[in-house]
Every structure is written in C-alpha cells, then in structure tokens.
mmCIF file of C-alpha atoms and ligand atoms in Angstrom:
data_model
loop_
_atom_site.group_PDB
_atom_site.id
_atom_site.type_symbol
_atom_site.label_atom_id
_atom_site.label_comp_id
_atom_site.label_asym_id
_atom_site.label_seq_id
_atom_site.Cartn_x
_atom_site.Cartn_y
_atom_site.Cartn_z
ATOM 1 C CA UNK A 200 24.125 33.984 36.633
ATOM 2 C CA UNK A 201 24.958 32.266 33.381
ATOM 3 C CA UNK A 202 22.880 29.290 32.396
ATOM 4 C CA UNK A 203 24.942 26.076 32.845
ATOM 5 C CA UNK A 204 24.503 25.386 29.128
ATOM 6 C CA UNK A 205 26.709 28.374 28.389
ATOM 7 C CA UNK A 206 29.425 27.232 30.746
ATOM 8 C CA UNK A 207 32.285 25.440 28.980
ATOM 9 C CA UNK A 208 33.277 23.534 32.093
ATOM 10 C CA UNK A 209 29.743 22.296 32.551
ATOM 11 C CA UNK A 210 29.526 21.174 28.926
ATOM 12 C CA UNK A 211 32.737 19.202 29.440
ATOM 13 C CA UNK A 212 31.319 17.532 32.516
ATOM 14 C CA UNK A 213 28.241 16.512 30.614
ATOM 15 C CA UNK A 214 30.291 14.871 27.875
ATOM 16 C CA UNK A 215 32.598 13.078 30.337
ATOM 17 C CA UNK A 216 29.713 11.858 32.453
ATOM 18 C CA UNK A 217 28.133 10.355 29.389
ATOM 19 C CA UNK A 218 31.295 8.538 28.315
ATOM 20 C CA UNK A 219 32.305 7.312 31.736
ATOM 21 C CA UNK A 220 28.926 6.012 32.679
ATOM 22 C CA UNK A 221 28.618 4.192 29.378
ATOM 23 C CA UNK A 222 25.251 5.822 28.813
ATOM 24 C CA UNK A 223 24.561 8.760 26.695
ATOM 25 C CA UNK A 224 23.305 11.625 28.775
ATOM 26 C CA UNK A 225 21.281 14.057 26.778
ATOM 27 C CA UNK A 226 20.856 17.373 28.385
ATOM 28 C CA UNK A 227 17.075 17.845 28.305
ATOM 29 C CA UNK A 228 17.468 21.620 28.271
ATOM 30 C CA UNK A 229 19.725 21.631 25.269
ATOM 31 C CA UNK A 230 17.984 23.197 22.341
ATOM 32 C CA UNK A 231 18.533 21.309 19.106
ATOM 33 C CA UNK A 232 18.652 24.301 16.905
ATOM 34 C CA UNK A 233 18.738 27.453 18.987
ATOM 35 C CA UNK A 234 19.161 29.736 15.973
ATOM 36 C CA UNK A 235 15.802 30.206 14.377
ATOM 37 C CA UNK A 236 15.957 31.122 10.710
ATOM 38 C CA UNK A 237 15.418 34.757 9.941
ATOM 39 C CA UNK A 238 11.842 35.402 8.800
ATOM 40 C CA UNK A 239 11.329 37.054 5.434
ATOM 41 C CA UNK A 240 10.053 40.612 5.168
ATOM 42 C CA UNK A 241 6.513 39.430 4.422
ATOM 43 C CA UNK A 242 6.608 36.948 7.308
ATOM 44 C CA UNK A 243 7.662 39.774 9.602
ATOM 45 C CA UNK A 244 4.904 42.071 8.366
ATOM 46 C CA UNK A 245 2.232 39.383 8.502
ATOM 47 C CA UNK A 246 3.259 38.412 12.035
ATOM 48 C CA UNK A 247 3.409 41.996 13.265
ATOM 49 C CA UNK A 248 0.029 42.929 11.811
ATOM 50 C CA UNK A 249 -1.470 39.855 13.484
ATOM 51 C CA UNK A 250 -0.082 41.134 16.777
ATOM 52 C CA UNK A 251 2.522 38.392 17.164
ATOM 53 C CA UNK A 252 4.781 39.713 19.949
ATOM 54 C CA UNK A 253 7.699 37.435 19.131
ATOM 55 C CA UNK A 254 7.746 38.745 15.556
ATOM 56 C CA UNK A 255 7.441 42.307 16.810
ATOM 57 C CA UNK A 256 10.372 41.822 19.209
ATOM 58 C CA UNK A 257 12.519 40.265 16.520
ATOM 59 C CA UNK A 258 11.737 43.097 14.123
ATOM 60 C CA UNK A 259 12.631 45.659 16.795
ATOM 61 C CA UNK A 260 15.932 43.850 17.303
ATOM 62 C CA UNK A 261 16.640 44.326 13.590
ATOM 63 C CA UNK A 262 15.715 48.004 13.830
ATOM 64 C CA UNK A 263 18.232 48.326 16.654
ATOM 65 C CA UNK A 264 20.953 46.361 14.896
ATOM 66 C CA UNK A 265 23.928 48.210 13.486
ATOM 67 C CA UNK A 266 24.523 45.577 10.791
ATOM 68 C CA UNK A 267 23.719 47.003 7.343
ATOM 69 C CA UNK A 268 22.032 43.750 6.203
ATOM 70 C CA UNK A 269 19.677 43.940 9.207
ATOM 71 C CA UNK A 270 18.943 47.565 8.493
ATOM 72 C CA UNK A 271 17.910 46.731 4.923
ATOM 73 C CA UNK A 272 15.306 44.235 6.159
ATOM 74 C CA UNK A 273 14.219 46.509 9.009
ATOM 75 C CA UNK A 274 13.581 49.398 6.644
ATOM 76 C CA UNK A 275 11.504 47.227 4.325
ATOM 77 C CA UNK A 276 9.461 45.923 7.246
ATOM 78 C CA UNK A 277 8.889 49.459 8.530
ATOM 79 C CA UNK A 278 7.805 50.669 5.112
ATOM 80 C CA UNK A 279 5.292 47.844 4.770
ATOM 81 C CA UNK A 280 4.014 48.434 8.303
ATOM 82 C CA UNK A 281 3.511 52.167 7.750
ATOM 83 C CA UNK A 282 -0.041 51.854 6.340
ATOM 84 C CA UNK A 283 -1.063 50.045 9.543
ATOM 85 C CA UNK A 284 0.529 52.606 11.864
ATOM 86 C CA UNK A 285 -0.518 55.962 13.269
ATOM 87 C CA UNK A 286 -3.593 54.884 15.152
ATOM 88 C CA UNK A 287 -2.424 55.519 18.673
ATOM 89 C CA UNK A 288 -2.033 58.017 21.438
ATOM 90 C CA UNK A 289 1.674 58.690 21.979
ATOM 91 C CA UNK A 290 2.679 60.084 25.327
ATOM 92 C CA UNK A 291 6.200 61.193 26.245
ATOM 93 C CA UNK A 292 7.037 60.882 29.926
ATOM 94 C CA UNK A 293 10.045 62.687 31.270
ATOM 95 C CA UNK A 294 11.590 63.427 34.634
ATOM 96 C CA UNK A 295 14.920 63.397 36.391
ATOM 97 C CA UNK A 296 16.116 60.092 37.886
ATOM 98 C CA UNK A 297 14.190 59.459 41.080
ATOM 99 C CA UNK A 298 11.186 61.541 40.000
ATOM 100 C CA UNK A 299 9.176 58.344 39.922
ATOM 101 C CA UNK A 300 8.941 57.641 36.191
ATOM 102 C CA UNK A 301 8.953 53.865 36.397
ATOM 103 C CA UNK A 302 6.598 53.753 39.381
ATOM 104 C CA UNK A 303 4.283 56.182 37.588
ATOM 105 C CA UNK A 304 4.427 54.448 34.217
ATOM 106 C CA UNK A 305 3.507 51.217 35.963
ATOM 107 C CA UNK A 306 0.384 52.743 37.539
ATOM 108 C CA UNK A 307 -0.466 54.987 34.585
ATOM 109 C CA UNK A 308 -0.232 52.026 32.240
ATOM 110 C CA UNK A 309 -2.254 49.687 34.412
ATOM 111 C CA UNK A 310 -4.867 52.402 34.906
ATOM 112 C CA UNK A 311 -5.218 53.324 31.247
ATOM 113 C CA UNK A 312 -5.429 49.687 30.144
ATOM 114 C CA UNK A 313 -8.130 49.053 32.692
ATOM 115 C CA UNK A 314 -10.162 52.166 31.780
ATOM 116 C CA UNK A 315 -9.658 52.315 28.044
ATOM 117 C CA UNK A 316 -8.763 48.781 27.028
ATOM 118 C CA UNK A 317 -6.430 48.314 24.071
ATOM 119 C CA UNK A 318 -2.712 47.616 24.210
ATOM 120 C CA UNK A 319 0.200 49.599 25.590
ATOM 121 C CA UNK A 320 3.826 49.726 24.464
ATOM 122 C CA UNK A 321 6.430 51.322 26.726
ATOM 123 C CA UNK A 322 9.548 52.461 24.886
ATOM 124 C CA UNK A 323 12.440 54.645 25.940
ATOM 125 C CA UNK A 324 15.078 57.058 24.731
ATOM 126 C CA UNK A 325 18.220 56.915 26.788
ATOM 127 C CA UNK A 326 21.351 57.992 24.914
ATOM 128 C CA UNK A 327 23.411 57.598 28.093
ATOM 129 C CA UNK A 328 22.902 53.848 27.847
ATOM 130 C CA UNK A 329 25.704 53.785 25.286
ATOM 131 C CA UNK A 330 28.119 54.803 28.020
ATOM 132 C CA UNK A 331 26.629 52.774 30.831
ATOM 133 C CA UNK A 332 26.324 49.699 28.583
ATOM 134 C CA UNK A 333 22.718 48.955 29.167
ATOM 135 C CA UNK A 334 19.671 51.083 29.453
ATOM 136 C CA UNK A 335 17.804 51.458 32.689
ATOM 137 C CA UNK A 336 14.889 53.270 31.113
ATOM 138 C CA UNK A 337 12.110 50.988 30.047
ATOM 139 C CA UNK A 338 13.573 48.142 32.087
ATOM 140 C CA UNK A 339 10.850 45.613 32.820
ATOM 141 C CA UNK A 340 11.980 44.952 36.356
ATOM 142 C CA UNK A 341 11.096 48.517 37.234
ATOM 143 C CA UNK A 342 7.475 48.055 36.166
ATOM 144 C CA UNK A 343 6.266 45.028 38.010
ATOM 145 C CA UNK A 344 2.591 45.161 37.033
ATOM 146 C CA UNK A 345 3.058 46.036 33.391
ATOM 147 C CA UNK A 346 5.864 43.486 33.050
ATOM 148 C CA UNK A 347 3.343 40.691 33.517
ATOM 149 C CA UNK A 348 0.362 42.423 31.919
ATOM 150 C CA UNK A 349 -0.789 40.501 28.834
ATOM 151 C CA UNK A 350 -1.606 43.739 26.974
ATOM 152 C CA UNK A 351 1.688 45.496 27.652
ATOM 153 C CA UNK A 352 4.928 45.405 25.690
ATOM 154 C CA UNK A 353 8.004 46.916 27.340
ATOM 155 C CA UNK A 354 11.182 47.567 25.432
ATOM 156 C CA UNK A 355 14.243 49.264 26.922
ATOM 157 C CA UNK A 356 16.004 52.009 25.043
ATOM 158 C CA UNK A 357 18.123 51.009 22.059
ATOM 159 C CA UNK A 358 21.645 51.445 23.289
ATOM 160 C CA UNK A 359 23.802 51.917 20.238
ATOM 161 C CA UNK A 360 24.830 55.192 18.765
ATOM 162 C CA UNK A 361 24.233 58.887 19.041
ATOM 163 C CA UNK A 362 21.104 60.458 20.470
ATOM 164 C CA UNK A 363 19.837 60.948 16.914
ATOM 165 C CA UNK A 364 20.346 57.255 16.162
ATOM 166 C CA UNK A 365 18.774 56.075 19.400
ATOM 167 C CA UNK A 366 15.792 58.353 18.924
ATOM 168 C CA UNK A 367 15.287 57.302 15.310
ATOM 169 C CA UNK A 368 15.180 53.675 16.376
ATOM 170 C CA UNK A 369 12.601 54.460 19.023
ATOM 171 C CA UNK A 370 10.506 56.282 16.472
ATOM 172 C CA UNK A 371 10.711 53.352 14.061
ATOM 173 C CA UNK A 372 9.762 51.006 16.890
ATOM 174 C CA UNK A 373 6.636 53.127 17.460
ATOM 175 C CA UNK A 374 5.599 52.399 13.872
ATOM 176 C CA UNK A 375 6.064 48.654 14.343
ATOM 177 C CA UNK A 376 4.183 48.658 17.653
ATOM 178 C CA UNK A 377 1.279 50.564 16.153
ATOM 179 C CA UNK A 378 1.119 48.136 13.249
ATOM 180 C CA UNK A 379 0.952 45.354 15.853
ATOM 181 C CA UNK A 380 -2.169 46.990 17.310
ATOM 182 C CA UNK A 381 -0.660 48.956 20.180
ATOM 183 C CA UNK A 382 -2.915 51.981 20.485
ATOM 184 C CA UNK A 383 -1.169 53.527 23.468
ATOM 185 C CA UNK A 384 2.524 54.285 23.327
ATOM 186 C CA UNK A 385 4.571 55.685 26.202
ATOM 187 C CA UNK A 386 8.041 56.979 25.469
ATOM 188 C CA UNK A 387 10.084 57.370 28.623
ATOM 189 C CA UNK A 388 13.061 59.667 28.750
ATOM 190 C CA UNK A 389 15.322 61.059 31.396
ATOM 191 C CA UNK A 390 14.939 64.760 32.098
ATOM 192 C CA UNK A 391 18.316 66.137 31.231
ATOM 193 C CA UNK A 392 17.967 68.037 27.988
ATOM 194 C CA UNK A 393 18.416 66.913 24.414
ATOM 195 C CA UNK A 394 16.690 63.569 24.771
ATOM 196 C CA UNK A 395 13.548 65.508 25.748
ATOM 197 C CA UNK A 396 13.585 67.355 22.454
ATOM 198 C CA UNK A 397 13.887 64.039 20.605
ATOM 199 C CA UNK A 398 11.071 62.521 22.651
ATOM 200 C CA UNK A 399 8.881 65.597 22.184
ATOM 201 C CA UNK A 400 9.328 65.274 18.433
ATOM 202 C CA UNK A 401 7.629 61.859 18.352
ATOM 203 C CA UNK A 402 4.767 62.130 20.820
ATOM 204 C CA UNK A 403 1.346 63.772 20.925
ATOM 205 C CA UNK A 404 1.475 64.714 24.591
ATOM 206 C CA UNK A 405 4.598 65.522 26.561
ATOM 207 C CA UNK A 406 4.283 64.939 30.301
ATOM 208 C CA UNK A 407 6.882 66.266 32.691
ATOM 209 C CA UNK A 408 7.130 64.610 36.100
ATOM 210 C CA UNK A 409 8.453 66.882 38.811
ATOM 211 C CA UNK A 410 9.042 66.661 42.530
ATOM 212 C CA UNK A 411 8.359 69.140 45.258
ATOM 213 C CA UNK A 412 11.687 69.996 46.773
ATOM 214 C CA UNK A 413 12.873 72.600 49.147
ATOM 215 C CA UNK A 414 13.338 76.208 48.206
ATOM 216 C CA UNK A 415 12.768 77.356 44.697
ATOM 217 C CA UNK A 416 10.957 74.567 42.869
ATOM 218 C CA UNK A 417 11.826 75.902 39.481
ATOM 219 C CA UNK A 418 15.535 75.916 39.985
ATOM 220 C CA UNK A 419 17.452 73.688 37.684
ATOM 221 C CA UNK A 420 14.614 73.041 35.292
ATOM 222 C CA UNK A 421 15.499 74.200 31.867
ATOM 223 C CA UNK A 422 13.034 76.656 30.473
ATOM 224 C CA UNK A 423 13.018 74.774 27.172
ATOM 225 C CA UNK A 424 11.832 71.563 28.824
ATOM 226 C CA UNK A 425 9.038 73.353 30.648
ATOM 227 C CA UNK A 426 7.963 75.024 27.452
ATOM 228 C CA UNK A 427 7.678 71.671 25.731
ATOM 229 C CA UNK A 428 5.390 70.237 28.402
ATOM 230 C CA UNK A 429 1.680 69.857 27.687
ATOM 231 C CA UNK A 430 1.247 68.861 31.306
ATOM 232 C CA UNK A 431 3.406 69.035 34.419
ATOM 233 C CA UNK A 432 2.681 66.623 37.244
ATOM 234 C CA UNK A 433 4.131 66.804 40.733
ATOM 235 C CA UNK A 434 4.662 63.275 42.005
ATOM 236 C CA UNK A 435 4.883 61.954 45.566
ATOM 237 C CA UNK A 436 1.960 64.080 46.768
ATOM 238 C CA UNK A 437 1.429 61.756 49.694
ATOM 239 C CA UNK A 438 1.963 61.753 53.479
ATOM 240 C CA UNK A 439 3.490 64.950 54.756
ATOM 241 C CA UNK A 440 4.545 65.914 51.266
ATOM 242 C CA UNK A 441 1.042 66.868 50.090
ATOM 243 C CA UNK A 442 1.257 70.543 51.010
ATOM 244 C CA UNK A 443 4.707 70.949 49.519
ATOM 245 C CA UNK A 444 3.520 69.312 46.303
ATOM 246 C CA UNK A 445 0.569 71.721 46.143
ATOM 247 C CA UNK A 446 2.880 74.660 46.676
ATOM 248 C CA UNK A 447 5.178 73.414 43.922
ATOM 249 C CA UNK A 448 2.171 73.028 41.627
ATOM 250 C CA UNK A 449 1.129 76.625 42.163
ATOM 251 C CA UNK A 450 4.673 77.823 41.473
ATOM 252 C CA UNK A 451 4.709 75.874 38.221
ATOM 253 C CA UNK A 452 1.336 77.318 37.222
ATOM 254 C CA UNK A 453 2.631 80.833 37.793
ATOM 255 C CA UNK A 454 5.768 80.086 35.800
ATOM 256 C CA UNK A 455 3.801 78.616 32.889
ATOM 257 C CA UNK A 456 1.724 81.805 32.664
ATOM 258 C CA UNK A 457 4.870 83.697 31.811
ATOM 259 C CA UNK A 458 5.525 81.647 28.713
ATOM 260 C CA UNK A 459 3.925 82.556 25.401
ATOM 261 C CA UNK A 460 0.728 80.579 24.718
ATOM 262 C CA UNK A 461 1.543 77.295 22.930
ATOM 263 C CA UNK A 462 0.668 77.005 19.229
ATOM 264 C CA UNK A 463 -1.609 74.059 19.969
ATOM 265 C CA UNK A 464 -4.062 76.420 21.654
ATOM 266 C CA UNK A 465 -3.926 74.184 24.731
ATOM 267 C CA UNK A 466 -3.082 75.658 28.106
ATOM 268 C CA UNK A 467 -0.652 73.291 29.864
ATOM 269 C CA UNK A 468 -2.023 72.033 33.156
ATOM 270 C CA UNK A 469 -0.306 71.252 36.432
ATOM 271 C CA UNK A 470 -1.525 68.483 38.746
ATOM 272 C CA UNK A 471 -0.308 66.721 41.850
ATOM 273 C CA UNK A 472 -0.514 62.946 42.311
ATOM 274 C CA UNK A 473 1.130 59.994 43.967
ATOM 275 C CA UNK A 474 2.258 57.184 41.728
ATOM 276 C CA UNK A 475 3.242 55.015 44.644
ATOM 277 C CA UNK A 476 -0.097 55.310 46.477
ATOM 278 C CA UNK A 477 -2.131 55.609 43.322
ATOM 279 C CA UNK A 478 -3.695 58.945 44.272
ATOM 280 C CA UNK A 479 -4.810 61.366 41.555
ATOM 281 C CA UNK A 480 -3.701 59.166 38.661
ATOM 282 C CA UNK A 481 -7.183 59.560 37.129
ATOM 283 C CA UNK A 482 -6.703 63.351 36.942
ATOM 284 C CA UNK A 483 -3.497 62.902 34.968
ATOM 285 C CA UNK A 484 -5.208 60.649 32.414
ATOM 286 C CA UNK A 485 -8.267 62.818 32.255
ATOM 287 C CA UNK A 486 -5.957 65.701 31.271
ATOM 288 C CA UNK A 487 -4.241 63.688 28.557
ATOM 289 C CA UNK A 488 -7.483 62.534 26.957
ATOM 290 C CA UNK A 489 -8.996 66.028 27.168
ATOM 291 C CA UNK A 490 -5.904 67.286 25.377
ATOM 292 C CA UNK A 491 -6.154 64.657 22.664
ATOM 293 C CA UNK A 492 -9.846 65.486 22.076
ATOM 294 C CA UNK A 493 -8.996 69.177 22.010
ATOM 295 C CA UNK A 494 -6.175 68.940 19.456
ATOM 296 C CA UNK A 495 -8.013 66.459 17.274
ATOM 297 C CA UNK A 496 -10.875 68.932 17.060
ATOM 298 C CA UNK A 497 -8.780 71.987 16.256
ATOM 299 C CA UNK A 498 -6.578 70.167 13.712
ATOM 300 C CA UNK A 499 -3.348 70.476 15.714
ATOM 301 C CA UNK A 500 -3.054 66.703 16.194
ATOM 302 C CA UNK A 501 -2.705 65.954 12.470
ATOM 303 C CA UNK A 502 -0.719 69.086 11.759
ATOM 304 C CA UNK A 503 1.830 68.189 14.419
ATOM 305 C CA UNK A 504 2.170 64.591 13.315
ATOM 306 C CA UNK A 505 2.904 65.831 9.797
ATOM 307 C CA UNK A 506 5.436 68.281 11.127
ATOM 308 C CA UNK A 507 7.051 65.462 13.078
ATOM 309 C CA UNK A 508 7.284 63.299 9.963
ATOM 310 C CA UNK A 509 8.995 66.153 8.163
ATOM 311 C CA UNK A 510 11.371 66.652 11.085
ATOM 312 C CA UNK A 511 12.308 62.961 11.061
ATOM 313 C CA UNK A 512 12.950 62.994 7.347
ATOM 314 C CA UNK A 513 15.583 65.695 7.863
ATOM 315 C CA UNK A 514 16.910 64.002 10.971
ATOM 316 C CA UNK A 515 17.404 60.779 8.989
ATOM 317 C CA UNK A 516 19.219 62.628 6.244
ATOM 318 C CA UNK A 517 21.460 64.354 8.773
ATOM 319 C CA UNK A 518 22.219 61.136 10.589
ATOM 320 C CA UNK A 519 23.070 59.231 7.446
ATOM 321 C CA UNK A 520 25.236 62.005 6.055
ATOM 322 C CA UNK A 521 27.065 62.273 9.342
ATOM 323 C CA UNK A 522 27.630 58.514 9.517
ATOM 324 C CA UNK A 523 28.747 58.370 5.900
ATOM 325 C CA UNK A 524 31.292 61.109 6.563
ATOM 326 C CA UNK A 525 32.665 59.921 9.905
ATOM 327 C CA UNK A 526 32.784 56.269 8.899
ATOM 328 C CA UNK A 527 34.523 56.965 5.606
ATOM 329 C CA UNK A 528 37.840 55.076 5.623
ATOM 330 C CA UNK A 529 39.698 57.959 4.017
ATOM 331 C CA UNK A 530 38.310 60.517 6.437
ATOM 332 C CA UNK A 531 38.771 58.595 9.657
ATOM 333 C CA UNK A 532 42.605 58.876 9.806
ATOM 334 C CA UNK A 533 42.543 62.410 8.377
ATOM 335 C CA UNK A 534 40.325 63.597 11.223
ATOM 336 C CA UNK A 535 42.982 63.077 13.886
ATOM 337 C CA UNK A 536 45.605 64.830 11.728
ATOM 338 C CA UNK A 537 43.435 67.847 11.021
ATOM 339 C CA UNK A 538 42.355 68.022 14.644
ATOM 340 C CA UNK A 539 46.009 68.084 15.760
ATOM 341 C CA UNK A 540 46.754 70.892 13.290
ATOM 342 C CA UNK A 541 43.862 72.934 14.631
ATOM 343 C CA UNK A 542 45.012 72.393 18.219
ATOM 344 C CA UNK A 543 48.571 73.445 17.320
ATOM 345 C CA UNK A 544 47.207 76.574 15.676
ATOM 346 C CA UNK A 545 48.589 75.537 12.258
ATOM 347 C CA UNK A 546 45.238 75.870 10.511
ATOM 348 C CA UNK A 547 41.925 77.418 11.463
ATOM 349 C CA UNK A 548 38.899 75.227 12.223
ATOM 350 C CA UNK A 549 37.235 76.330 9.017
ATOM 351 C CA UNK A 550 40.178 75.462 6.822
ATOM 352 C CA UNK A 551 40.514 72.052 8.500
ATOM 353 C CA UNK A 552 36.807 71.396 7.980
ATOM 354 C CA UNK A 553 37.132 72.407 4.331
ATOM 355 C CA UNK A 554 40.081 70.056 3.791
ATOM 356 C CA UNK A 555 38.118 67.176 5.235
ATOM 357 C CA UNK A 556 34.929 67.928 3.365
ATOM 358 C CA UNK A 557 36.748 68.441 0.066
ATOM 359 C CA UNK A 558 38.486 65.083 0.517
ATOM 360 C CA UNK A 559 35.157 63.456 1.350
ATOM 361 C CA UNK A 560 33.326 64.890 -1.666
ATOM 362 C CA UNK A 561 36.196 63.891 -3.948
ATOM 363 C CA UNK A 562 36.040 60.369 -2.543
ATOM 364 C CA UNK A 563 32.287 60.276 -3.116
ATOM 365 C CA UNK A 564 32.756 61.004 -6.833
ATOM 366 C CA UNK A 565 34.822 57.829 -7.295
HETATM 367 P P1 GDP B 603 12.618 57.009 38.201
HETATM 368 O O1 GDP B 603 14.091 56.994 38.419
HETATM 369 O O2 GDP B 603 12.143 58.372 37.752
HETATM 370 O O3 GDP B 603 12.103 55.924 37.323
HETATM 371 O O4 GDP B 603 11.949 56.814 39.649
HETATM 372 P P2 GDP B 603 11.355 55.510 40.361
HETATM 373 O O5 GDP B 603 10.004 55.211 39.848
HETATM 374 O O6 GDP B 603 12.376 54.436 40.342
HETATM 375 O O7 GDP B 603 11.148 56.049 41.836
HETATM 376 C C1 GDP B 603 12.229 56.523 42.638
HETATM 377 C C2 GDP B 603 11.900 56.332 44.099
HETATM 378 O O8 GDP B 603 10.767 57.128 44.472
HETATM 379 C C3 GDP B 603 11.534 54.898 44.445
HETATM 380 O O9 GDP B 603 12.096 54.590 45.685
HETATM 381 C C4 GDP B 603 10.026 54.915 44.526
HETATM 382 O O10 GDP B 603 9.521 53.943 45.422
HETATM 383 C C5 GDP B 603 9.755 56.316 45.033
HETATM 384 N N1 GDP B 603 8.445 56.807 44.592
HETATM 385 C C6 GDP B 603 7.961 56.767 43.319
HETATM 386 N N2 GDP B 603 6.724 57.301 43.261
HETATM 387 C C7 GDP B 603 6.421 57.684 44.529
HETATM 388 C C8 GDP B 603 5.274 58.313 45.128
HETATM 389 O O11 GDP B 603 4.268 58.602 44.503
HETATM 390 N N3 GDP B 603 5.339 58.567 46.467
HETATM 391 C C9 GDP B 603 6.427 58.271 47.221
HETATM 392 N N4 GDP B 603 6.394 58.574 48.501
HETATM 393 N N5 GDP B 603 7.515 57.668 46.700
HETATM 394 C C10 GDP B 603 7.519 57.376 45.373
#
C-alpha cells in the first residue's frame, strides 16, 4: 500500500485540518528535504571503500540508470573502485524456477558466512524482468535469513534493457561490491539459456541446481548449460525423495563423463542436498572451496578472470555499438521502412542491412 504521504487526498486533508482547527498540524513523518544531494565521484568511492552500504546502493542505482549523466558518474566510480576489486569468490547459481534457488541461496549464504566469515553480496541476472516489470531473482523477501543478516547485501536484477545490458550492470555491480569489502558474491540466474552464459562469464564457479523428477532426469536440460557447470547439485533430497535424488545424481555423473574434460582440469562433481532441511549443504561448500584452491594452484583462476575481462570488453563494445545504431534518430524510422520492404520481398535482407548501415556510417561522419 502507498504511504499516506504519497496520497494527494491525504495531503489535502492534512492541510484542511490545519486550517480549520486554527492550529498548524505538521506531519511528523514528512521529510523536510527527501532528495539528498548527489554525492561526488570521490564521495562515492570513499564511502564504498569504507563499506558504507547506503553509498554502495546509491552507486548501484546509478549503474542501473539509463540516464547518460548517471552513466558518466557510474563509470568514473567503477574505474576508481577497480583497484579495490577482485578479491572475492564469485559463484553463479542457476536452476529452473522452483528448483529451490532462493531457499538454497539463503542457507548457502548463512552457512558460508558462519563458517568463513566475511561479507556476502547476492546479485542476479534476470533479463525477463524487463517484460514482467520487476525482477523476482534476488528478491529479499525470498531469502528471509540473509535479508536480515548484517553481513549480507541483496540486490535484485537490474531490469532495464537487453540481456547484454542487464548482465553488464550485474558485472559492474560485482566490482562495486568487491570494493566495498564483499568477498563472497553469488550471482543468481534462472536456468533457461542465454542468461546462464552471461552469468558463467562473470563467476569463478558455476553451480547448477537440479531436481530429481520422474523418468529421464536429463531431459530438457541443455547440453551447453551442463557443460558450463563446475558442480551440479540435486536439491530436495529429503523425505521420500532421497532415493530419487541419488538416482538423478548418478545419471548426471554418467552424463558428465561423456563430455570432454573441462579446460580447468577440474572434474565437475554431482551432489545431493536439501536446502529446505539444511542437509548436505556443507558438501556443496566443501566442493566449491576445493575447486577454488585447485584452480588457484594450477593458474586457471587468474587465466579465466583475465579471459572474462577480455570478453566483457568486447561485450561492452558490442552493446554500445548496437545502442548507438538502434537509437540513432535517422535510423529509427528507416528500420520500419526497410523491414517492410524485406517482408514484401522488394529487397533482400542483406541489401536492407547495407542501406541502413551505410546511412548510419554517413550520419556518423557528420
Ligand atoms: P526458486 O524458484 O528456484 O528460487 O525456488 P524456491 O527456493 O522458491 O523453492 C521452490 C519451492 O520448493 C518452495 O516451495 C520451497 O519451499 C521448496 N523447496 C526448496 N528447497 C527445498 C528442499 O530442499 N526440500 C523440499 N522438500 N522443498 C524445497
């Protein structure tokens, strides 16, 4: 429900009450100056590095903003935070809706904070949130323990733009969180395809949450997603589901053997656990830390982070070029025309594309 302060009718009542009663009624909840001034870049950086959560949140809001003036500040803040970033374990957590991601992240997070100390940030990549107007992933209400944990920071998925844009913002948020001293980062994503690839390209360990079902466990799981996984965990191994979960685990192990060995040198593991009843959660975290030790020792950890940086450089270029093209005021109306011509068979796709690109490059020269 809206706060009464935001209700026009209520505001009117307050004013009238004051006049009629002959006394001035001051709403005690009314903030004098609700708009805080925007901090400067150095204030942002100083606050973030000190671990000030309000500053971190405000900086993330700028990262997520589509306004060019916000982006300018955000990029400067990110650049200045870069030297303080990198010192974390980044874990991607994926699974179809209902697999138990939020329940699991809540127990995983609480467990890892208790065992290892430090600070945890939970972020998300959910490109579908653009359509549904509001991301579910990373929603605090789904993680009741972490939501009130003093060492946890939960941020739902940025909701504006293409998958590339959403993912870039999440990656930039990782940098800010690390600079603010978060040494454990979870990136949640929904197991449907492309968002996994984006998530995989910004984490050190990619965890796939699966369920034991009926029939062929491997049905419907894209080979590509399985190949990306450093660990597969079968959730809800509790009650009368334990045996089915074990069976699913052995089917996944067999399937993983058929894939070529990963370049990291690590053999992906499969475990069963129950997020809800907190059974076997230690095994999952033992696996992740063994992996991190393993890849730090063989050099894969640093190599992969460098590769990821390179990937994101090209992704940024692609995104900005795409935006520059599609948001060009000359191109925008031409697109519909050329599209219609292609659909009517008047020109081929390639010719239409060439017309548009030629017009764009000409416009860029001006
Ligand atoms: P998400 O959509 O992947 O985030 O899944 P949720 O965490 O919201 O879980 C979906 C449903 O499965 C909820 O009703 C949970 O209570 C239930 N659930 C999650 N983990 C477990 C588990 O370990 N065991 C059982 N039996 N139920 C679980």
